[in-house]
PDB file of C-alpha atoms in Angstrom:
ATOM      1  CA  UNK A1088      -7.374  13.967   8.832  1.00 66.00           C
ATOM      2  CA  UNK A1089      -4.721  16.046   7.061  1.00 59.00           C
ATOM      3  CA  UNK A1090      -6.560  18.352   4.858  1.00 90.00           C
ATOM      4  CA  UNK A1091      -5.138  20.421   1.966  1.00 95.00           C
ATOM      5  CA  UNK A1092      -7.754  22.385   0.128  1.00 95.00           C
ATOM      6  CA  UNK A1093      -7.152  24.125  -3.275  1.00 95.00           C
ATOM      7  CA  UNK A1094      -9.377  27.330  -4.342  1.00 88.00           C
ATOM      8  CA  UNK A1095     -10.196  26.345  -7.743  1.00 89.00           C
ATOM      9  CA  UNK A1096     -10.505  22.433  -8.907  1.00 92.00           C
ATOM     10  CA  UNK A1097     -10.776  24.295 -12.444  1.00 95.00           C
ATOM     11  CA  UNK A1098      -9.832  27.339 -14.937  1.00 95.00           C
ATOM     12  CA  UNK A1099      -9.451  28.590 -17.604  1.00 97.00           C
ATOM     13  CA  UNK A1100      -7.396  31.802 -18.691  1.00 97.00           C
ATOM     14  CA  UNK A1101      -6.469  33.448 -21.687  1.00 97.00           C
ATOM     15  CA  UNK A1102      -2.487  34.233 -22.523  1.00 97.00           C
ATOM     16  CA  UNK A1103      -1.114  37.083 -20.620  1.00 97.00           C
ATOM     17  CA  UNK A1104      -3.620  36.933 -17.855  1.00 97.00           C
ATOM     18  CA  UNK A1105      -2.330  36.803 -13.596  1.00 97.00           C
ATOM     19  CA  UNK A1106      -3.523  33.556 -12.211  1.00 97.00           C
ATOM     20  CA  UNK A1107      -3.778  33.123  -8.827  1.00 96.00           C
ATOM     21  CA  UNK A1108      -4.095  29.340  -7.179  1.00 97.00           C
ATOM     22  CA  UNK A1109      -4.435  29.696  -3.278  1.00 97.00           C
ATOM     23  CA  UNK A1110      -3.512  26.415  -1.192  1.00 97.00           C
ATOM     24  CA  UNK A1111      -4.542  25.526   2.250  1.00 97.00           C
ATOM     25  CA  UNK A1112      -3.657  23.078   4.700  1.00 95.00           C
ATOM     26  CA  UNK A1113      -4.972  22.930   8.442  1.00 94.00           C
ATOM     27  CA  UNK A1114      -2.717  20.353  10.029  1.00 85.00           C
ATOM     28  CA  UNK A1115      -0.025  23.304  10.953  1.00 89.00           C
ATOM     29  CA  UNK A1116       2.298  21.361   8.526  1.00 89.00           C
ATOM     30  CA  UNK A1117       5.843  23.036   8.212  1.00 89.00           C
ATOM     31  CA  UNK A1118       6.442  22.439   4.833  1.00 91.00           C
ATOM     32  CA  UNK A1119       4.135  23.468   1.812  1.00 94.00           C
ATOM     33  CA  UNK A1120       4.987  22.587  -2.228  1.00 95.00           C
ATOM     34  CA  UNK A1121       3.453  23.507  -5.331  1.00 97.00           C
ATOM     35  CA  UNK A1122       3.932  20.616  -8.389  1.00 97.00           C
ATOM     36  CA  UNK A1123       2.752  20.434 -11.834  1.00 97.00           C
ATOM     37  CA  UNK A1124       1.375  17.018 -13.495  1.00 95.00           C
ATOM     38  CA  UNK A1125       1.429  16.459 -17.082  1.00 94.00           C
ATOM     39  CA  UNK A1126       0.722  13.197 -18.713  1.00 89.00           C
ATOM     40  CA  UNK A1127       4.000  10.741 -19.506  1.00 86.00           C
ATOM     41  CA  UNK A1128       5.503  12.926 -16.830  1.00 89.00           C
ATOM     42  CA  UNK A1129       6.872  12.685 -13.351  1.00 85.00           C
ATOM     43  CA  UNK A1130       5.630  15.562 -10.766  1.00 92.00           C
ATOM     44  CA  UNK A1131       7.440  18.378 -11.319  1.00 95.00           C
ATOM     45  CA  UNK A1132       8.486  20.720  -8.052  1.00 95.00           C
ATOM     46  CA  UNK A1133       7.513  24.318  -8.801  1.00 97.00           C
ATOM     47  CA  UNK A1134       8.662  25.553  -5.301  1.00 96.00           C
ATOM     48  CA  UNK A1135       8.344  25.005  -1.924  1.00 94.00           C
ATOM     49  CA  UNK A1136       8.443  26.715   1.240  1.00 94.00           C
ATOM     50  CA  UNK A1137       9.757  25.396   4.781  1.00 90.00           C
ATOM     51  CA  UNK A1138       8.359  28.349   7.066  1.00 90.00           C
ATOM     52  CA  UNK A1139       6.523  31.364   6.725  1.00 92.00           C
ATOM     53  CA  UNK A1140       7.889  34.059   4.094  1.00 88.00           C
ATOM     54  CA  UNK A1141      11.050  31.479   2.845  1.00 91.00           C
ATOM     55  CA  UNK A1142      10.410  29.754  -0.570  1.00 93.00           C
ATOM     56  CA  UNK A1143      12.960  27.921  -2.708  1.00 93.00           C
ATOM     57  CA  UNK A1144      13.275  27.348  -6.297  1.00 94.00           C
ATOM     58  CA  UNK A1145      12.271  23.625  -7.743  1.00 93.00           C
ATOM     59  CA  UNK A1146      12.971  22.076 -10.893  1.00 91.00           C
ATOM     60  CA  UNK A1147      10.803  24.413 -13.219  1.00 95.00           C
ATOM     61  CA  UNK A1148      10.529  27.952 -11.445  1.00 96.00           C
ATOM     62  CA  UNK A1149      10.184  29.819 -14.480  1.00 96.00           C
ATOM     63  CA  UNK A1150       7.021  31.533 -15.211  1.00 96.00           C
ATOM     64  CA  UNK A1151       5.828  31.179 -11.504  1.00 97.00           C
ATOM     65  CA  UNK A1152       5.926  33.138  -8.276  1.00 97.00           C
ATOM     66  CA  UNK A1153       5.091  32.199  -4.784  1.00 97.00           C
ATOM     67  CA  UNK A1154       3.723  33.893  -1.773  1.00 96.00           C
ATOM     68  CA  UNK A1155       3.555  32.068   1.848  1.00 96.00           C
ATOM     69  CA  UNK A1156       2.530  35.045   4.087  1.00 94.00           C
ATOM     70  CA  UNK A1157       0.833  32.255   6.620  1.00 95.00           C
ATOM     71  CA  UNK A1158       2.120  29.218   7.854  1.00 94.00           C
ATOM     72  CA  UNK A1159      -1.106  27.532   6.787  1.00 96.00           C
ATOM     73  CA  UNK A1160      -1.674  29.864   2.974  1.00 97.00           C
ATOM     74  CA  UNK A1161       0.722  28.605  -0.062  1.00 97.00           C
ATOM     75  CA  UNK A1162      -0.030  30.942  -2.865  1.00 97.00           C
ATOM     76  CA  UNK A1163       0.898  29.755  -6.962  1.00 98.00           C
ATOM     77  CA  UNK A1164       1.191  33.077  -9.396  1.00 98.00           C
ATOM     78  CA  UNK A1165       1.734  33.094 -12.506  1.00 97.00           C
ATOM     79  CA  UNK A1166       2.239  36.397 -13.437  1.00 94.00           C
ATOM     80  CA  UNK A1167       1.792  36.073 -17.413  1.00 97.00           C
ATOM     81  CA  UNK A1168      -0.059  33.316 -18.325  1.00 97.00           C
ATOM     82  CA  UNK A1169       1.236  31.084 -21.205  1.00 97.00           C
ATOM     83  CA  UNK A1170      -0.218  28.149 -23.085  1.00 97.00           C
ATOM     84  CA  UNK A1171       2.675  25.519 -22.083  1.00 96.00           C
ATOM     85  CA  UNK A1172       1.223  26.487 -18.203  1.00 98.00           C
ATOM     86  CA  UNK A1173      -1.909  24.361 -19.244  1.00 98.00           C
ATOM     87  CA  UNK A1174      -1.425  21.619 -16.429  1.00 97.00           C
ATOM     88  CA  UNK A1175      -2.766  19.864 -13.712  1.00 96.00           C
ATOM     89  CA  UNK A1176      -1.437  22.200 -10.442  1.00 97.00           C
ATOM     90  CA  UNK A1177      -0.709  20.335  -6.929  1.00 97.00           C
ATOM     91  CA  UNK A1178      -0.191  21.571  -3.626  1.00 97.00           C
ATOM     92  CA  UNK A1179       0.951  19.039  -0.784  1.00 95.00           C
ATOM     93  CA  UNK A1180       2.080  19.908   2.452  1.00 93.00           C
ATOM     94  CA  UNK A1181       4.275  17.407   4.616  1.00 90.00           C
ATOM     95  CA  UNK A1182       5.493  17.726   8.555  1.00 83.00           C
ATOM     96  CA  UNK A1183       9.283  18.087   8.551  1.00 69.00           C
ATOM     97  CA  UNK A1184      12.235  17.868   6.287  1.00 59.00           C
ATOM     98  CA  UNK A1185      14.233  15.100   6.992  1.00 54.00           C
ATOM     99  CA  UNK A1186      14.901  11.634   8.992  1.00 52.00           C
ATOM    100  CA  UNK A1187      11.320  10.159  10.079  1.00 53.00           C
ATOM    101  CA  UNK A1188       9.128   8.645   7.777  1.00 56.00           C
ATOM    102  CA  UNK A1189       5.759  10.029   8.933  1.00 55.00           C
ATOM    103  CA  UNK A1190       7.568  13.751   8.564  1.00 60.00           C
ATOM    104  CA  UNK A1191       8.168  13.156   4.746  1.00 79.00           C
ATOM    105  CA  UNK A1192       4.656  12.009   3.841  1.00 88.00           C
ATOM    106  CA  UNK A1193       3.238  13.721   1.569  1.00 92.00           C
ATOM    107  CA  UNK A1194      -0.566  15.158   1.819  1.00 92.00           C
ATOM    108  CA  UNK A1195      -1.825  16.760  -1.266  1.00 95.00           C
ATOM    109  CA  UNK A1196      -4.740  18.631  -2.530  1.00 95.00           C
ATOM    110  CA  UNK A1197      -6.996  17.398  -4.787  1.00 92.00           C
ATOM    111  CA  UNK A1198      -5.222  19.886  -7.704  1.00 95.00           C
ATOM    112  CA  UNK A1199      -6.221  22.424  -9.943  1.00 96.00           C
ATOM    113  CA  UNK A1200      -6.451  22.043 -13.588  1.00 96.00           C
ATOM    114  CA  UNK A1201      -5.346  25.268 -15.336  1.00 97.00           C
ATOM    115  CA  UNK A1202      -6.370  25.181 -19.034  1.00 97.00           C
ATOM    116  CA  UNK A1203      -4.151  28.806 -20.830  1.00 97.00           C
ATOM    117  CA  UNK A1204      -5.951  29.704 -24.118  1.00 97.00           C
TER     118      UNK A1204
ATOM    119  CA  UNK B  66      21.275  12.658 -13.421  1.00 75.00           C
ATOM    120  CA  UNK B  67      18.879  11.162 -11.492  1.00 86.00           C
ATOM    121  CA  UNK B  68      15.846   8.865 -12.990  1.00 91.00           C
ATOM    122  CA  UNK B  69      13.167   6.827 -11.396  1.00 96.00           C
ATOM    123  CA  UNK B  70      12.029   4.216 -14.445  1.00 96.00           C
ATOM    124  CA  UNK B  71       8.178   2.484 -13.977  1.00 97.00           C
ATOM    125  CA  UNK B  72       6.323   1.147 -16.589  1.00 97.00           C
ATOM    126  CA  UNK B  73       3.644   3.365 -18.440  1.00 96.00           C
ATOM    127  CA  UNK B  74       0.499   1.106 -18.087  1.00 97.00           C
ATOM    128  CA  UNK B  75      -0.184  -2.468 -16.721  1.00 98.00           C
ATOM    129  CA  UNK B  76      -3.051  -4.300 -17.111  1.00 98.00           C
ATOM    130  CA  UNK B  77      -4.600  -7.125 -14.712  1.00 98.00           C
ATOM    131  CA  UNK B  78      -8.057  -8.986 -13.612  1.00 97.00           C
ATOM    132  CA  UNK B  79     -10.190  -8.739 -10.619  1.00 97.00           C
ATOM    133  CA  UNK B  80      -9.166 -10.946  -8.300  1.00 97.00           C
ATOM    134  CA  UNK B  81      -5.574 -11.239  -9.675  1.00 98.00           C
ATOM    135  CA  UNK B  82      -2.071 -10.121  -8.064  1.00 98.00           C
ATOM    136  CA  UNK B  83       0.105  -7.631 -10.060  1.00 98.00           C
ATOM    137  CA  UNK B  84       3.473  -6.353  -9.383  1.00 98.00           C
ATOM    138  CA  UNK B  85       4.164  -2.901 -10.397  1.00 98.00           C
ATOM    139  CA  UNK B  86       8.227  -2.270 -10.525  1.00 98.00           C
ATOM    140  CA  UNK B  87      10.480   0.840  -9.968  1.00 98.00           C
ATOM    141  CA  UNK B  88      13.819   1.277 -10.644  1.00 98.00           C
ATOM    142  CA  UNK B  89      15.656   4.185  -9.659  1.00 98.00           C
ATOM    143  CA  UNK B  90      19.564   6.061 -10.101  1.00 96.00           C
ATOM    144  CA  UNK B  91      19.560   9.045  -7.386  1.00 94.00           C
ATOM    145  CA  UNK B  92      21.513  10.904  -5.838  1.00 91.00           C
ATOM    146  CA  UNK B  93      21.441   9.469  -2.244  1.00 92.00           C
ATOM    147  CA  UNK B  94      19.424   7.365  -1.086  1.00 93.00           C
ATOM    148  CA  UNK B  95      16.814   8.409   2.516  1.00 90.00           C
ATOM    149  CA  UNK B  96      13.061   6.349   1.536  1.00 92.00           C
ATOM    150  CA  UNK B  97      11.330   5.376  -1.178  1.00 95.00           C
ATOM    151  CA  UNK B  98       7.514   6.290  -1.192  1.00 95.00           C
ATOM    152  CA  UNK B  99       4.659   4.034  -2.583  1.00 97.00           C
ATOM    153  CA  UNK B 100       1.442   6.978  -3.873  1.00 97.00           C
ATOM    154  CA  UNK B 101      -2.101   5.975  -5.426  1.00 97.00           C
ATOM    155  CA  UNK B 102      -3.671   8.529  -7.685  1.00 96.00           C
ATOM    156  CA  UNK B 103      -7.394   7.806  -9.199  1.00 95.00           C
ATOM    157  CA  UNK B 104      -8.094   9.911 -11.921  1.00 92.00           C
ATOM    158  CA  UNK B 105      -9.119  13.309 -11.247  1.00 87.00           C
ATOM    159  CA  UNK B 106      -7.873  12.919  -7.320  1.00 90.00           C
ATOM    160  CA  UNK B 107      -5.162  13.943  -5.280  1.00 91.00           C
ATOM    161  CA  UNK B 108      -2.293  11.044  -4.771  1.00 94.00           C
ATOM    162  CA  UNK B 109      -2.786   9.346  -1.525  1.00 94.00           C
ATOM    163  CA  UNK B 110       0.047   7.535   0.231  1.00 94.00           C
ATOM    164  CA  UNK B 111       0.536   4.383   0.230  1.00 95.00           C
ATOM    165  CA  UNK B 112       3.653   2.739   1.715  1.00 94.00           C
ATOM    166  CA  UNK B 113       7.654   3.877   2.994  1.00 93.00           C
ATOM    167  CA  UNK B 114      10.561   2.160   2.742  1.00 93.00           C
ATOM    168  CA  UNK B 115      14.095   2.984   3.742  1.00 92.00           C
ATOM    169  CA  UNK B 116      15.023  -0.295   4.592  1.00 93.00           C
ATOM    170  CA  UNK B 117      15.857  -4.027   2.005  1.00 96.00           C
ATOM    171  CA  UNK B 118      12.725  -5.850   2.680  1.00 96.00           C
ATOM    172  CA  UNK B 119       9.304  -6.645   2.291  1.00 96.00           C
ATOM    173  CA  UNK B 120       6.679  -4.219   4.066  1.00 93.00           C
ATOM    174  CA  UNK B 121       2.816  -5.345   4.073  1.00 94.00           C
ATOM    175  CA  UNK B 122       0.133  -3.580   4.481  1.00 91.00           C
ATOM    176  CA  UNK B 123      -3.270  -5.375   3.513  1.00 94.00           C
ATOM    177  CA  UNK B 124      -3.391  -6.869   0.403  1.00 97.00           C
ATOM    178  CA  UNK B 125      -0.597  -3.993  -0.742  1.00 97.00           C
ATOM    179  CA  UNK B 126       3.240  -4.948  -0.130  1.00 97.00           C
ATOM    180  CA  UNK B 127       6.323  -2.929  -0.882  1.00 97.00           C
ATOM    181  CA  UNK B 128       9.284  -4.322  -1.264  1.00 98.00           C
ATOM    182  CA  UNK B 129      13.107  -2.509  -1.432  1.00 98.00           C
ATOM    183  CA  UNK B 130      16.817  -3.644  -2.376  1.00 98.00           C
ATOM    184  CA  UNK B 131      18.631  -0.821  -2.208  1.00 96.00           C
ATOM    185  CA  UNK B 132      21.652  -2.543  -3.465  1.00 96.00           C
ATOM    186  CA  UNK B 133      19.581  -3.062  -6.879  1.00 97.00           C
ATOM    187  CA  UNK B 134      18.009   0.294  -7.189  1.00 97.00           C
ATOM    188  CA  UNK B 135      14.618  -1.450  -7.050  1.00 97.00           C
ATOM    189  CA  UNK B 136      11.432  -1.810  -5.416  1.00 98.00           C
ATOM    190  CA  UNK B 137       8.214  -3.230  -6.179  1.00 98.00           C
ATOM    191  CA  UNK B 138       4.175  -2.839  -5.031  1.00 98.00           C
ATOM    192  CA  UNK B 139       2.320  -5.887  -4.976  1.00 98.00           C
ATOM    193  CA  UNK B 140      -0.875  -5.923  -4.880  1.00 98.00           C
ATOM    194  CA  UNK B 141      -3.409  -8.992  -4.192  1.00 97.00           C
ATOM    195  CA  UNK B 142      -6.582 -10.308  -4.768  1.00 97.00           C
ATOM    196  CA  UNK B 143      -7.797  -6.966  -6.943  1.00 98.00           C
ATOM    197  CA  UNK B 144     -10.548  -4.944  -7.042  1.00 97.00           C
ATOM    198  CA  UNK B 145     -11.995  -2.677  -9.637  1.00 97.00           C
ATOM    199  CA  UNK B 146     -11.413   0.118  -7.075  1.00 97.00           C
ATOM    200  CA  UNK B 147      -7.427  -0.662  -7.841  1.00 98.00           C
ATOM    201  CA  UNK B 148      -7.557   0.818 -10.979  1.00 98.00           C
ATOM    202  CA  UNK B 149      -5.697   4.342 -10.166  1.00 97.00           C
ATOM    203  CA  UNK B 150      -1.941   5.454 -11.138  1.00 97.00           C
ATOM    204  CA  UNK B 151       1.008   4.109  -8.823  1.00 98.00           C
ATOM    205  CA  UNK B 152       3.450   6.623  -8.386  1.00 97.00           C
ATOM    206  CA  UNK B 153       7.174   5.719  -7.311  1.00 97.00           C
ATOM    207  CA  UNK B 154       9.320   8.530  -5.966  1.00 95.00           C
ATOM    208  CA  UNK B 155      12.626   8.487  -3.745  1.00 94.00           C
ATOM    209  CA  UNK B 156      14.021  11.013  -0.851  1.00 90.00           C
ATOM    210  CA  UNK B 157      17.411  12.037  -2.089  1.00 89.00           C
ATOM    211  CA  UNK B 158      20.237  12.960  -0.186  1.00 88.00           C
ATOM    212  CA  UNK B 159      19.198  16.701  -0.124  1.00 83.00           C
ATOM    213  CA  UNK B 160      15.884  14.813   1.058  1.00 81.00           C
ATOM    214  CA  UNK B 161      14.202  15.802  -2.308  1.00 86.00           C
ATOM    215  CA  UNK B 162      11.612  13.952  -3.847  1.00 89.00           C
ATOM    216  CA  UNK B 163      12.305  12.521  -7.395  1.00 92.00           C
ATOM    217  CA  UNK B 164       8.958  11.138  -9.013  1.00 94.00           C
ATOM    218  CA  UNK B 165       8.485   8.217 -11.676  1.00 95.00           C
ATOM    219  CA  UNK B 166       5.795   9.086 -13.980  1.00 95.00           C
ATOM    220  CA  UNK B 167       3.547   6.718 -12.930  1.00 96.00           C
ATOM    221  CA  UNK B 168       2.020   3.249 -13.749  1.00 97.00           C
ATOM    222  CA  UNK B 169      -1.567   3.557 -14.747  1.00 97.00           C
ATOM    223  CA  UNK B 170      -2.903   0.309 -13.293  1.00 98.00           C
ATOM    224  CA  UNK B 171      -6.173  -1.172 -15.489  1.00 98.00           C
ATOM    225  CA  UNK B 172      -8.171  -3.569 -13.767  1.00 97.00           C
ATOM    226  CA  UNK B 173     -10.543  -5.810 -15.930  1.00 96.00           C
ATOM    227  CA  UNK B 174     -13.361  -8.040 -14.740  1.00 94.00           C
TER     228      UNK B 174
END
């Protein structure tokens, strides 16, 4: 099985404080995404990454960083904590971009729940 | 600008069928994805479709008319372990995923 593992289920962080949340998968998946979930909402893409050292913007970049120095490592930062960042985090990984069905499936970890005080 | 619509919550009995609907306005069109989520877990896929039809899988089916914009999971005779969020999202042209915000699915004895 496909499995995605994220560092820390929970945490909690004060305003202004780094937070790192590490993501990895062991399938050698190509593709690697970081969401947020927040209730009434749709997943939001934060940014994703198709190969080792190349990330792209998603829908709500701001306030986050991302670091993929591994094929198999998907790093979230957020390098100034704020109190609208209090969300549920989720990494997925996923085969290839594109055409087949199997190569758009989505695997994801079982999230981390970032409360920002 | 592009929209998936599902409803918010749905509620059905144990041993029941329920059909939980999705509507969606995208850019493109390339597969729309079926996901379970229990509470607290990771979303777990469920079903693909990229082409009009019925697909079945157990007691879940998904069903597509692209021509409509809609799709549907059915799911039969229910269990309590049914009770999760069903999350709707499409493949765009640019082979993006656009997410509905998910039907929370209550199951009652």
């Amino acid at each position: 099985d496909v499995k995605v593992t994220q560092s820390s289920r929970y945490l909690v962080k004060r305003t202004g404080e780094k937070v790192f949340l590490e993501c990895v998968q062991d399938m050698d998946h190509e593709n690697m995404f970081w969401y947020r979930q927040d209730p009434g909402l749709g997943l939001r893409l934060i940014y994703f990454s198709y190969d080792v050292k190349m990330k792209e913007k998603g829908d709500i970049p701001e306030g986050y960083s991302v670091s993929r120095e591994k094929k198999e490592r998907f790093s979230l930062i957020l390098e100034s904590a704020s109190t609208n960042q209090t969300s549920m985090y989720l990494c997925a990984s996923s085969f290839l971009a594109g055409g087949d069905s199997g190569a758009n499936v989505l695997t994801f970890g079982a999230g981390s729940r970032l409360t920002v005080l | 600008g592009q929209n998936i619509d599902q409803p918010t919550e749905m509620t059905a009995t144990e041993g029941a069928i329920v059909q939980i609907n999705c509507t969606y306005q995208t850019s493109g069109f390339n597969g729309l994805f079926w996901y379970q989520q229990h509470a607290g877990e990771a979303p777990t896929f469920l079903s693909y479709n990229v082409l009009d039809g019925l697909e079945e899988k157990g007691r879940f089916s998904s069903f597509l008319s692209r021509s409509k914009g809609y799709s549907y999971l059915l799911l039969k005779e229910l269990q309590m372990k049914d009770s999760a969020s069903y999350l709707c999202a499409v493949l765009d042209s640019n082979y993006q995923l656009i997410w509905g915000a998910g039907t929370k699915l209550i199951i009652k004895p």
